Amino acid sequence: GRPCGARDAMATCEWTRAIVRARAARAERRADDARGGFRAQKVRSRARAGAGKRRARANATVRASENDESGAASNASVRESEPYGENAAKNAAYKASMSDAQLELHRASGRDVTYALKISYDGERYNGFQYQGEDVPTIQRELERALAKLTGIDRERLRLGAAGRTDAGVHARGQVAHFYCEKSLGEDLTRCQKAMNGMLPKDIRVDAFWEPHPLFHSRFHASGKTYHYYVDARATSSPFTRKYAHQVGWRPCDVELLRQAAQLFVGTMDYKGFCNTSRDKSNEDRNTTRTIRRFDVFEDAADDGLIRLEVEGDGFLYRQVRNMVGALLVVASGKHDLAYLRTLIETKDRSRAPMGAPARGLFLHEVFYPTEVLARPRSDDTA
């Protein structure tokens, strides 16, 4: 993602304070009656071969395509147990971030009601998600303009944030965002969703609009993401895929070799060699260790004959997915072998790696969250 702005820096401070308070925070209330009867989320199995214990750990993915009666997302996949796997510090920070003390701080700063959006967009016309001023076309700018009309609140008080600040030209099917209001927008949030879509450009859609837990944060509470990357490797590429896939038909692509190469990225390791330095160099000292849970390759006639690469991880570095795909394609084309890719991973030297794949083939597909944060509690404990 892009470096944090001023508003993200404030949220980061709150998150850091939550870590400090972790040991003193109350034990998380686990009984269903104490939780306030969260609106049930649809559950789907995500068992994947070779994923082992990581795949069994708890996460929830926002796949909300409609709103239920409580305003919660109706399609959420659920993973049980610790939401952040073996990351004890983040699990402790999460529990502290959901404490009563944190809720008091939250409301003291004017964030009385929290709302969440699931968004899809065609990123071709935009300079990424993150706001860069009123003269620069971004997804955030368009969302804030529509929300300002809907709520009467300016962007500084809305404090809109997103799970992933996608780069220029990158698309999304499952982007998740949150914002704050000083009063309720009412119970029928489908009307808000329709109003938003009536004001937004046609290449941005709000697929769900709901009220999550009041402490929900789309970025800090995300426990994982899935990106899809599309490749058109046919000798004669389709003119209809040129805007949403990387066309590589000029060089044959060995799909089985592509699958083998993709598995080299799976696991917990340092991906520094596949991370670009941001323009302001603010990410130079960032921890570059991440966990890739799976990296699968599919040939699907339903995708207009495209090759679809699906990568799921606990988080991604700046341009990491596109850089990994670029390295995979030079191996699948026969220009380099698997040993070359292993060397790139081991040396962690970005200057030795090939150019990243273009933005047009990349889609943010899903974002995962702990179940608790996805819906508003029914009890009056947080009222």
mmCIF file of N, CA, C and O in Angstrom, residues 105-186:
data_model
loop_
_atom_site.group_PDB
_atom_site.id
_atom_site.type_symbol
_atom_site.label_atom_id
_atom_site.label_comp_id
_atom_site.label_asym_id
_atom_site.label_seq_id
_atom_site.Cartn_x
_atom_site.Cartn_y
_atom_site.Cartn_z
ATOM 1 N N LEU A 105 -12.564 6.093 24.097
ATOM 2 C CA LEU A 105 -11.685 6.994 23.349
ATOM 3 C C LEU A 105 -12.251 7.275 21.957
ATOM 4 O O LEU A 105 -12.186 8.398 21.453
ATOM 5 N N HIS A 106 -12.795 6.246 21.357
ATOM 6 C CA HIS A 106 -13.366 6.330 20.015
ATOM 7 C C HIS A 106 -14.476 7.377 19.978
ATOM 8 O O HIS A 106 -14.493 8.264 19.120
ATOM 9 N N ARG A 107 -15.384 7.279 20.923
ATOM 10 C CA ARG A 107 -16.532 8.185 20.923
ATOM 11 C C ARG A 107 -16.155 9.577 21.408
ATOM 12 O O ARG A 107 -16.767 10.564 20.997
ATOM 13 N N ALA A 108 -15.155 9.657 22.250
ATOM 14 C CA ALA A 108 -14.704 10.970 22.715
ATOM 15 C C ALA A 108 -14.134 11.800 21.574
ATOM 16 O O ALA A 108 -14.121 13.032 21.630
ATOM 17 N N SER A 109 -13.659 11.122 20.508
ATOM 18 C CA SER A 109 -13.104 11.835 19.357
ATOM 19 C C SER A 109 -14.151 12.130 18.294
ATOM 20 O O SER A 109 -13.819 12.517 17.179
ATOM 21 N N GLY A 110 -15.433 11.915 18.612
ATOM 22 C CA GLY A 110 -16.504 12.277 17.686
ATOM 23 C C GLY A 110 -16.927 11.195 16.733
ATOM 24 O O GLY A 110 -17.726 11.450 15.825
ATOM 25 N N ARG A 111 -16.425 9.968 16.925
ATOM 26 C CA ARG A 111 -16.803 8.872 16.028
ATOM 27 C C ARG A 111 -17.928 8.065 16.667
ATOM 28 O O ARG A 111 -17.741 6.961 17.177
ATOM 29 N N ASP A 112 -19.140 8.608 16.624
ATOM 30 C CA ASP A 112 -20.271 8.016 17.339
ATOM 31 C C ASP A 112 -20.841 6.787 16.637
ATOM 32 O O ASP A 112 -21.252 5.834 17.298
ATOM 33 N N VAL A 113 -20.904 6.815 15.321
ATOM 34 C CA VAL A 113 -21.452 5.688 14.569
ATOM 35 C C VAL A 113 -20.475 5.326 13.458
ATOM 36 O O VAL A 113 -19.968 6.205 12.754
ATOM 37 N N THR A 114 -20.211 4.030 13.310
ATOM 38 C CA THR A 114 -19.296 3.542 12.270
ATOM 39 C C THR A 114 -20.093 2.834 11.188
ATOM 40 O O THR A 114 -20.999 2.046 11.493
ATOM 41 N N TYR A 115 -19.743 3.094 9.932
ATOM 42 C CA TYR A 115 -20.380 2.399 8.810
ATOM 43 C C TYR A 115 -19.306 1.764 7.929
ATOM 44 O O TYR A 115 -18.157 2.227 7.893
ATOM 45 N N ALA A 116 -19.701 0.698 7.245
ATOM 46 C CA ALA A 116 -18.774 -0.020 6.369
ATOM 47 C C ALA A 116 -19.371 -0.155 4.977
ATOM 48 O O ALA A 116 -20.595 -0.211 4.812
ATOM 49 N N LEU A 117 -18.494 -0.195 4.004
ATOM 50 C CA LEU A 117 -18.887 -0.349 2.606
ATOM 51 C C LEU A 117 -18.079 -1.471 1.968
ATOM 52 O O LEU A 117 -16.892 -1.632 2.263
ATOM 53 N N LYS A 118 -18.727 -2.247 1.132
ATOM 54 C CA LYS A 118 -17.999 -3.118 0.219
ATOM 55 C C LYS A 118 -18.118 -2.489 -1.160
ATOM 56 O O LYS A 118 -19.221 -2.166 -1.613
ATOM 57 N N ILE A 119 -16.964 -2.323 -1.837
ATOM 58 C CA ILE A 119 -16.921 -1.522 -3.068
ATOM 59 C C ILE A 119 -16.254 -2.306 -4.183
ATOM 60 O O ILE A 119 -15.266 -3.025 -3.960
ATOM 61 N N SER A 120 -16.767 -2.154 -5.374
ATOM 62 C CA SER A 120 -16.086 -2.666 -6.567
ATOM 63 C C SER A 120 -15.853 -1.489 -7.507
ATOM 64 O O SER A 120 -16.643 -0.545 -7.546
ATOM 65 N N TYR A 121 -14.737 -1.549 -8.239
ATOM 66 C CA TYR A 121 -14.456 -0.448 -9.158
ATOM 67 C C TYR A 121 -13.499 -0.872 -10.263
ATOM 68 O O TYR A 121 -12.711 -1.791 -10.105
ATOM 69 N N ASP A 122 -13.634 -0.162 -11.361
ATOM 70 C CA ASP A 122 -12.711 -0.256 -12.484
ATOM 71 C C ASP A 122 -11.688 0.855 -12.273
ATOM 72 O O ASP A 122 -12.014 2.040 -12.328
ATOM 73 N N GLY A 123 -10.439 0.475 -12.021
ATOM 74 C CA GLY A 123 -9.433 1.461 -11.661
ATOM 75 C C GLY A 123 -8.756 2.164 -12.812
ATOM 76 O O GLY A 123 -7.855 2.990 -12.585
ATOM 77 N N GLU A 124 -9.169 1.895 -14.045
ATOM 78 C CA GLU A 124 -8.450 2.424 -15.211
ATOM 79 C C GLU A 124 -8.338 3.945 -15.207
ATOM 80 O O GLU A 124 -7.286 4.498 -15.529
ATOM 81 N N ARG A 125 -9.386 4.642 -14.820
ATOM 82 C CA ARG A 125 -9.405 6.110 -14.916
ATOM 83 C C ARG A 125 -8.828 6.806 -13.684
ATOM 84 O O ARG A 125 -8.754 8.039 -13.648
ATOM 85 N N TYR A 126 -8.422 6.028 -12.681
ATOM 86 C CA TYR A 126 -8.095 6.642 -11.402
ATOM 87 C C TYR A 126 -6.628 6.477 -11.020
ATOM 88 O O TYR A 126 -5.996 5.475 -11.358
ATOM 89 N N ASN A 127 -6.128 7.438 -10.280
ATOM 90 C CA ASN A 127 -4.742 7.409 -9.791
ATOM 91 C C ASN A 127 -4.667 6.665 -8.454
ATOM 92 O O ASN A 127 -4.068 7.157 -7.496
ATOM 93 N N GLY A 128 -5.313 5.526 -8.396
ATOM 94 C CA GLY A 128 -5.310 4.718 -7.187
ATOM 95 C C GLY A 128 -6.482 5.040 -6.286
ATOM 96 O O GLY A 128 -7.360 5.847 -6.612
ATOM 97 N N PHE A 129 -6.500 4.390 -5.119
ATOM 98 C CA PHE A 129 -7.595 4.616 -4.170
ATOM 99 C C PHE A 129 -7.382 5.892 -3.370
ATOM 100 O O PHE A 129 -8.284 6.699 -3.218
ATOM 101 N N GLN A 130 -6.194 6.113 -2.843
ATOM 102 C CA GLN A 130 -5.950 7.137 -1.838
ATOM 103 C C GLN A 130 -6.145 8.561 -2.348
ATOM 104 O O GLN A 130 -5.712 8.914 -3.447
ATOM 105 N N TYR A 131 -6.780 9.365 -1.521
ATOM 106 C CA TYR A 131 -7.027 10.771 -1.835
ATOM 107 C C TYR A 131 -5.709 11.512 -2.060
ATOM 108 O O TYR A 131 -4.759 11.390 -1.278
ATOM 109 N N GLN A 132 -5.645 12.293 -3.154
ATOM 110 C CA GLN A 132 -4.439 13.051 -3.491
ATOM 111 C C GLN A 132 -4.774 14.491 -3.846
ATOM 112 O O GLN A 132 -4.039 15.148 -4.586
ATOM 113 N N GLY A 133 -5.890 14.978 -3.325
ATOM 114 C CA GLY A 133 -6.327 16.333 -3.634
ATOM 115 C C GLY A 133 -7.534 16.323 -4.546
ATOM 116 O O GLY A 133 -7.792 15.343 -5.261
ATOM 117 N N GLU A 134 -8.259 17.409 -4.563
ATOM 118 C CA GLU A 134 -9.494 17.488 -5.348
ATOM 119 C C GLU A 134 -9.255 17.491 -6.854
ATOM 120 O O GLU A 134 -10.162 17.225 -7.633
ATOM 121 N N ASP A 135 -8.049 17.801 -7.282
ATOM 122 C CA ASP A 135 -7.768 17.846 -8.715
ATOM 123 C C ASP A 135 -7.284 16.513 -9.279
ATOM 124 O O ASP A 135 -7.078 16.392 -10.483
ATOM 125 N N VAL A 136 -7.083 15.530 -8.409
ATOM 126 C CA VAL A 136 -6.567 14.227 -8.855
ATOM 127 C C VAL A 136 -7.676 13.190 -8.749
ATOM 128 O O VAL A 136 -8.246 13.001 -7.664
ATOM 129 N N PRO A 137 -8.013 12.497 -9.862
ATOM 130 C CA PRO A 137 -9.084 11.502 -9.804
ATOM 131 C C PRO A 137 -8.657 10.250 -9.033
ATOM 132 O O PRO A 137 -7.742 9.536 -9.439
ATOM 133 N N THR A 138 -9.281 10.017 -7.894
ATOM 134 C CA THR A 138 -9.027 8.824 -7.089
ATOM 135 C C THR A 138 -10.358 8.236 -6.635
ATOM 136 O O THR A 138 -11.385 8.924 -6.608
ATOM 137 N N ILE A 139 -10.327 6.973 -6.242
ATOM 138 C CA ILE A 139 -11.540 6.318 -5.750
ATOM 139 C C ILE A 139 -12.016 6.988 -4.464
ATOM 140 O O ILE A 139 -13.209 7.240 -4.284
ATOM 141 N N GLN A 140 -11.096 7.309 -3.576
ATOM 142 C CA GLN A 140 -11.461 7.928 -2.308
ATOM 143 C C GLN A 140 -12.123 9.283 -2.523
ATOM 144 O O GLN A 140 -13.097 9.624 -1.841
ATOM 145 N N ARG A 141 -11.603 10.058 -3.466
ATOM 146 C CA ARG A 141 -12.213 11.358 -3.744
ATOM 147 C C ARG A 141 -13.676 11.205 -4.134
ATOM 148 O O ARG A 141 -14.552 11.932 -3.639
ATOM 149 N N GLU A 142 -13.957 10.254 -5.022
ATOM 150 C CA GLU A 142 -15.326 10.062 -5.493
ATOM 151 C C GLU A 142 -16.233 9.562 -4.374
ATOM 152 O O GLU A 142 -17.383 10.005 -4.247
ATOM 153 N N LEU A 143 -15.737 8.641 -3.554
ATOM 154 C CA LEU A 143 -16.535 8.141 -2.436
ATOM 155 C C LEU A 143 -16.836 9.256 -1.435
ATOM 156 O O LEU A 143 -17.967 9.390 -0.946
ATOM 157 N N GLU A 144 -15.847 10.072 -1.135
ATOM 158 C CA GLU A 144 -16.046 11.151 -0.161
ATOM 159 C C GLU A 144 -16.999 12.215 -0.680
ATOM 160 O O GLU A 144 -17.800 12.768 0.093
ATOM 161 N N ARG A 145 -16.962 12.490 -1.956
ATOM 162 C CA ARG A 145 -17.901 13.457 -2.524
ATOM 163 C C ARG A 145 -19.335 12.957 -2.365
ATOM 164 O O ARG A 145 -20.240 13.713 -1.989
ATOM 165 N N ALA A 146 -19.548 11.663 -2.660
ATOM 166 C CA ALA A 146 -20.894 11.093 -2.542
ATOM 167 C C ALA A 146 -21.329 11.024 -1.082
ATOM 168 O O ALA A 146 -22.478 11.336 -0.744
ATOM 169 N N LEU A 147 -20.414 10.632 -0.196
ATOM 170 C CA LEU A 147 -20.752 10.537 1.224
ATOM 171 C C LEU A 147 -21.044 11.905 1.823
ATOM 172 O O LEU A 147 -21.904 12.034 2.705
ATOM 173 N N ALA A 148 -20.336 12.924 1.373
ATOM 174 C CA ALA A 148 -20.580 14.277 1.874
ATOM 175 C C ALA A 148 -22.002 14.729 1.529
ATOM 176 O O ALA A 148 -22.683 15.357 2.347
ATOM 177 N N LYS A 149 -22.452 14.381 0.326
ATOM 178 C CA LYS A 149 -23.821 14.716 -0.075
ATOM 179 C C LYS A 149 -24.840 13.906 0.722
ATOM 180 O O LYS A 149 -25.887 14.417 1.109
ATOM 181 N N LEU A 150 -24.504 12.641 0.966
ATOM 182 C CA LEU A 150 -25.430 11.753 1.675
ATOM 183 C C LEU A 150 -25.572 12.137 3.138
ATOM 184 O O LEU A 150 -26.678 12.126 3.692
ATOM 185 N N THR A 151 -24.451 12.482 3.787
ATOM 186 C CA THR A 151 -24.446 12.690 5.238
ATOM 187 C C THR A 151 -24.375 14.146 5.670
ATOM 188 O O THR A 151 -24.690 14.463 6.816
ATOM 189 N N GLY A 152 -23.926 15.032 4.779
ATOM 190 C CA GLY A 152 -23.706 16.423 5.156
ATOM 191 C C GLY A 152 -22.442 16.627 5.963
ATOM 192 O O GLY A 152 -22.251 17.670 6.585
ATOM 193 N N ILE A 153 -21.548 15.637 5.964
ATOM 194 C CA ILE A 153 -20.312 15.677 6.738
ATOM 195 C C ILE A 153 -19.128 15.852 5.792
ATOM 196 O O ILE A 153 -19.064 15.191 4.747
ATOM 197 N N ASP A 154 -18.171 16.698 6.152
ATOM 198 C CA ASP A 154 -17.014 16.899 5.285
ATOM 199 C C ASP A 154 -16.018 15.739 5.441
ATOM 200 O O ASP A 154 -16.111 14.930 6.360
ATOM 201 N N ARG A 155 -15.059 15.687 4.536
ATOM 202 C CA ARG A 155 -14.138 14.545 4.482
ATOM 203 C C ARG A 155 -13.285 14.407 5.740
ATOM 204 O O ARG A 155 -12.917 13.301 6.126
ATOM 205 N N GLU A 156 -12.972 15.509 6.385
ATOM 206 C CA GLU A 156 -12.141 15.436 7.582
ATOM 207 C C GLU A 156 -12.869 14.735 8.716
ATOM 208 O O GLU A 156 -12.264 14.001 9.508
ATOM 209 N N ARG A 157 -14.168 14.923 8.805
ATOM 210 C CA ARG A 157 -14.942 14.274 9.859
ATOM 211 C C ARG A 157 -15.397 12.871 9.450
ATOM 212 O O ARG A 157 -15.602 12.019 10.304
ATOM 213 N N LEU A 158 -15.541 12.617 8.162
ATOM 214 C CA LEU A 158 -15.892 11.268 7.705
ATOM 215 C C LEU A 158 -14.771 10.275 8.007
ATOM 216 O O LEU A 158 -15.022 9.129 8.335
ATOM 217 N N ARG A 159 -13.524 10.735 7.836
ATOM 218 C CA ARG A 159 -12.344 9.907 8.082
ATOM 219 C C ARG A 159 -12.430 8.569 7.345
ATOM 220 O O ARG A 159 -12.170 7.503 7.904
ATOM 221 N N LEU A 160 -12.756 8.625 6.083
ATOM 222 C CA LEU A 160 -12.876 7.416 5.275
ATOM 223 C C LEU A 160 -11.542 6.683 5.178
ATOM 224 O O LEU A 160 -10.505 7.294 4.909
ATOM 225 N N GLY A 161 -11.567 5.404 5.429
ATOM 226 C CA GLY A 161 -10.373 4.573 5.290
ATOM 227 C C GLY A 161 -10.725 3.300 4.547
ATOM 228 O O GLY A 161 -11.892 2.926 4.465
ATOM 229 N N ALA A 162 -9.721 2.628 4.006
ATOM 230 C CA ALA A 162 -9.965 1.421 3.217
ATOM 231 C C ALA A 162 -8.997 0.321 3.603
ATOM 232 O O ALA A 162 -7.923 0.571 4.156
ATOM 233 N N ALA A 163 -9.380 -0.909 3.294
ATOM 234 C CA ALA A 163 -8.544 -2.072 3.603
ATOM 235 C C ALA A 163 -7.253 -2.061 2.814
ATOM 236 O O ALA A 163 -6.194 -2.434 3.314
ATOM 237 N N GLY A 164 -7.317 -1.637 1.562
ATOM 238 C CA GLY A 164 -6.137 -1.603 0.709
ATOM 239 C C GLY A 164 -6.146 -0.366 -0.158
ATOM 240 O O GLY A 164 -7.142 -0.079 -0.829
ATOM 241 N N ARG A 165 -5.047 0.378 -0.144
ATOM 242 C CA ARG A 165 -4.961 1.585 -0.968
ATOM 243 C C ARG A 165 -4.384 1.187 -2.320
ATOM 244 O O ARG A 165 -3.181 1.328 -2.571
ATOM 245 N N THR A 166 -5.249 0.661 -3.160
ATOM 246 C CA THR A 166 -4.816 0.126 -4.449
ATOM 247 C C THR A 166 -4.147 1.201 -5.295
ATOM 248 O O THR A 166 -4.486 2.383 -5.227
ATOM 249 N N ASP A 167 -3.202 0.747 -6.123
ATOM 250 C CA ASP A 167 -2.405 1.666 -6.928
ATOM 251 C C ASP A 167 -3.175 2.091 -8.174
ATOM 252 O O ASP A 167 -4.247 1.558 -8.495
ATOM 253 N N ALA A 168 -2.624 3.039 -8.896
ATOM 254 C CA ALA A 168 -3.244 3.536 -10.126
ATOM 255 C C ALA A 168 -3.481 2.386 -11.100
ATOM 256 O O ALA A 168 -2.590 1.580 -11.351
ATOM 257 N N GLY A 169 -4.701 2.309 -11.630
ATOM 258 C CA GLY A 169 -5.029 1.297 -12.629
ATOM 259 C C GLY A 169 -5.438 -0.050 -12.080
ATOM 260 O O GLY A 169 -5.877 -0.919 -12.841
ATOM 261 N N VAL A 170 -5.319 -0.258 -10.771
ATOM 262 C CA VAL A 170 -5.708 -1.535 -10.163
ATOM 263 C C VAL A 170 -7.205 -1.512 -9.892
ATOM 264 O O VAL A 170 -7.776 -0.499 -9.497
ATOM 265 N N HIS A 171 -7.853 -2.669 -10.080
ATOM 266 C CA HIS A 171 -9.295 -2.790 -9.907
ATOM 267 C C HIS A 171 -9.625 -3.453 -8.571
ATOM 268 O O HIS A 171 -8.732 -3.952 -7.876
ATOM 269 N N ALA A 172 -10.926 -3.480 -8.245
ATOM 270 C CA ALA A 172 -11.354 -4.159 -7.019
ATOM 271 C C ALA A 172 -12.742 -4.752 -7.199
ATOM 272 O O ALA A 172 -13.609 -4.137 -7.830
ATOM 273 N N ARG A 173 -12.919 -5.938 -6.645
ATOM 274 C CA ARG A 173 -14.243 -6.547 -6.528
ATOM 275 C C ARG A 173 -14.673 -6.633 -5.064
ATOM 276 O O ARG A 173 -15.852 -6.820 -4.785
ATOM 277 N N GLY A 174 -13.709 -6.524 -4.160
ATOM 278 C CA GLY A 174 -14.024 -6.706 -2.751
ATOM 279 C C GLY A 174 -13.326 -5.722 -1.841
ATOM 280 O O GLY A 174 -12.967 -6.064 -0.715
ATOM 281 N N GLN A 175 -13.129 -4.496 -2.297
ATOM 282 C CA GLN A 175 -12.557 -3.468 -1.422
ATOM 283 C C GLN A 175 -13.523 -3.206 -0.263
ATOM 284 O O GLN A 175 -14.747 -3.220 -0.444
ATOM 285 N N VAL A 176 -12.975 -2.963 0.917
ATOM 286 C CA VAL A 176 -13.791 -2.660 2.093
ATOM 287 C C VAL A 176 -13.326 -1.329 2.665
ATOM 288 O O VAL A 176 -12.125 -1.076 2.789
ATOM 289 N N ALA A 177 -14.279 -0.490 3.008
ATOM 290 C CA ALA A 177 -13.965 0.826 3.567
ATOM 291 C C ALA A 177 -14.843 1.096 4.775
ATOM 292 O O ALA A 177 -15.873 0.440 4.973
ATOM 293 N N HIS A 178 -14.443 2.056 5.593
ATOM 294 C CA HIS A 178 -15.251 2.470 6.739
ATOM 295 C C HIS A 178 -15.246 3.991 6.821
ATOM 296 O O HIS A 178 -14.347 4.652 6.294
ATOM 297 N N PHE A 179 -16.256 4.541 7.480
ATOM 298 C CA PHE A 179 -16.298 5.975 7.754
ATOM 299 C C PHE A 179 -17.145 6.193 9.002
ATOM 300 O O PHE A 179 -17.795 5.265 9.503
ATOM 301 N N TYR A 180 -17.131 7.422 9.504
ATOM 302 C CA TYR A 180 -17.805 7.717 10.762
ATOM 303 C C TYR A 180 -18.868 8.804 10.584
ATOM 304 O O TYR A 180 -18.722 9.700 9.754
ATOM 305 N N CYS A 181 -19.911 8.684 11.393
ATOM 306 C CA CYS A 181 -20.959 9.702 11.433
ATOM 307 C C CYS A 181 -21.209 10.097 12.880
ATOM 308 O O CYS A 181 -20.938 9.336 13.797
ATOM 309 N N GLU A 182 -21.773 11.284 13.039
ATOM 310 C CA GLU A 182 -22.090 11.762 14.381
ATOM 311 C C GLU A 182 -23.468 11.325 14.822
ATOM 312 O O GLU A 182 -23.815 11.425 15.996
ATOM 313 N N LYS A 183 -24.278 10.830 13.889
ATOM 314 C CA LYS A 183 -25.596 10.304 14.224
ATOM 315 C C LYS A 183 -25.954 9.212 13.227
ATOM 316 O O LYS A 183 -25.348 9.094 12.154
ATOM 317 N N SER A 184 -26.957 8.419 13.580
ATOM 318 C CA SER A 184 -27.349 7.279 12.753
ATOM 319 C C SER A 184 -27.933 7.741 11.416
ATOM 320 O O SER A 184 -28.590 8.787 11.323
ATOM 321 N N LEU A 185 -27.685 6.932 10.403
ATOM 322 C CA LEU A 185 -28.277 7.174 9.084
ATOM 323 C C LEU A 185 -29.594 6.431 8.921
ATOM 324 O O LEU A 185 -30.157 6.392 7.826
ATOM 325 N N GLY A 186 -30.080 5.821 10.000
ATOM 326 C CA GLY A 186 -31.341 5.090 9.947
ATOM 327 C C GLY A 186 -31.127 3.597 9.827
ATOM 328 O O GLY A 186 -30.004 3.103 9.694
#
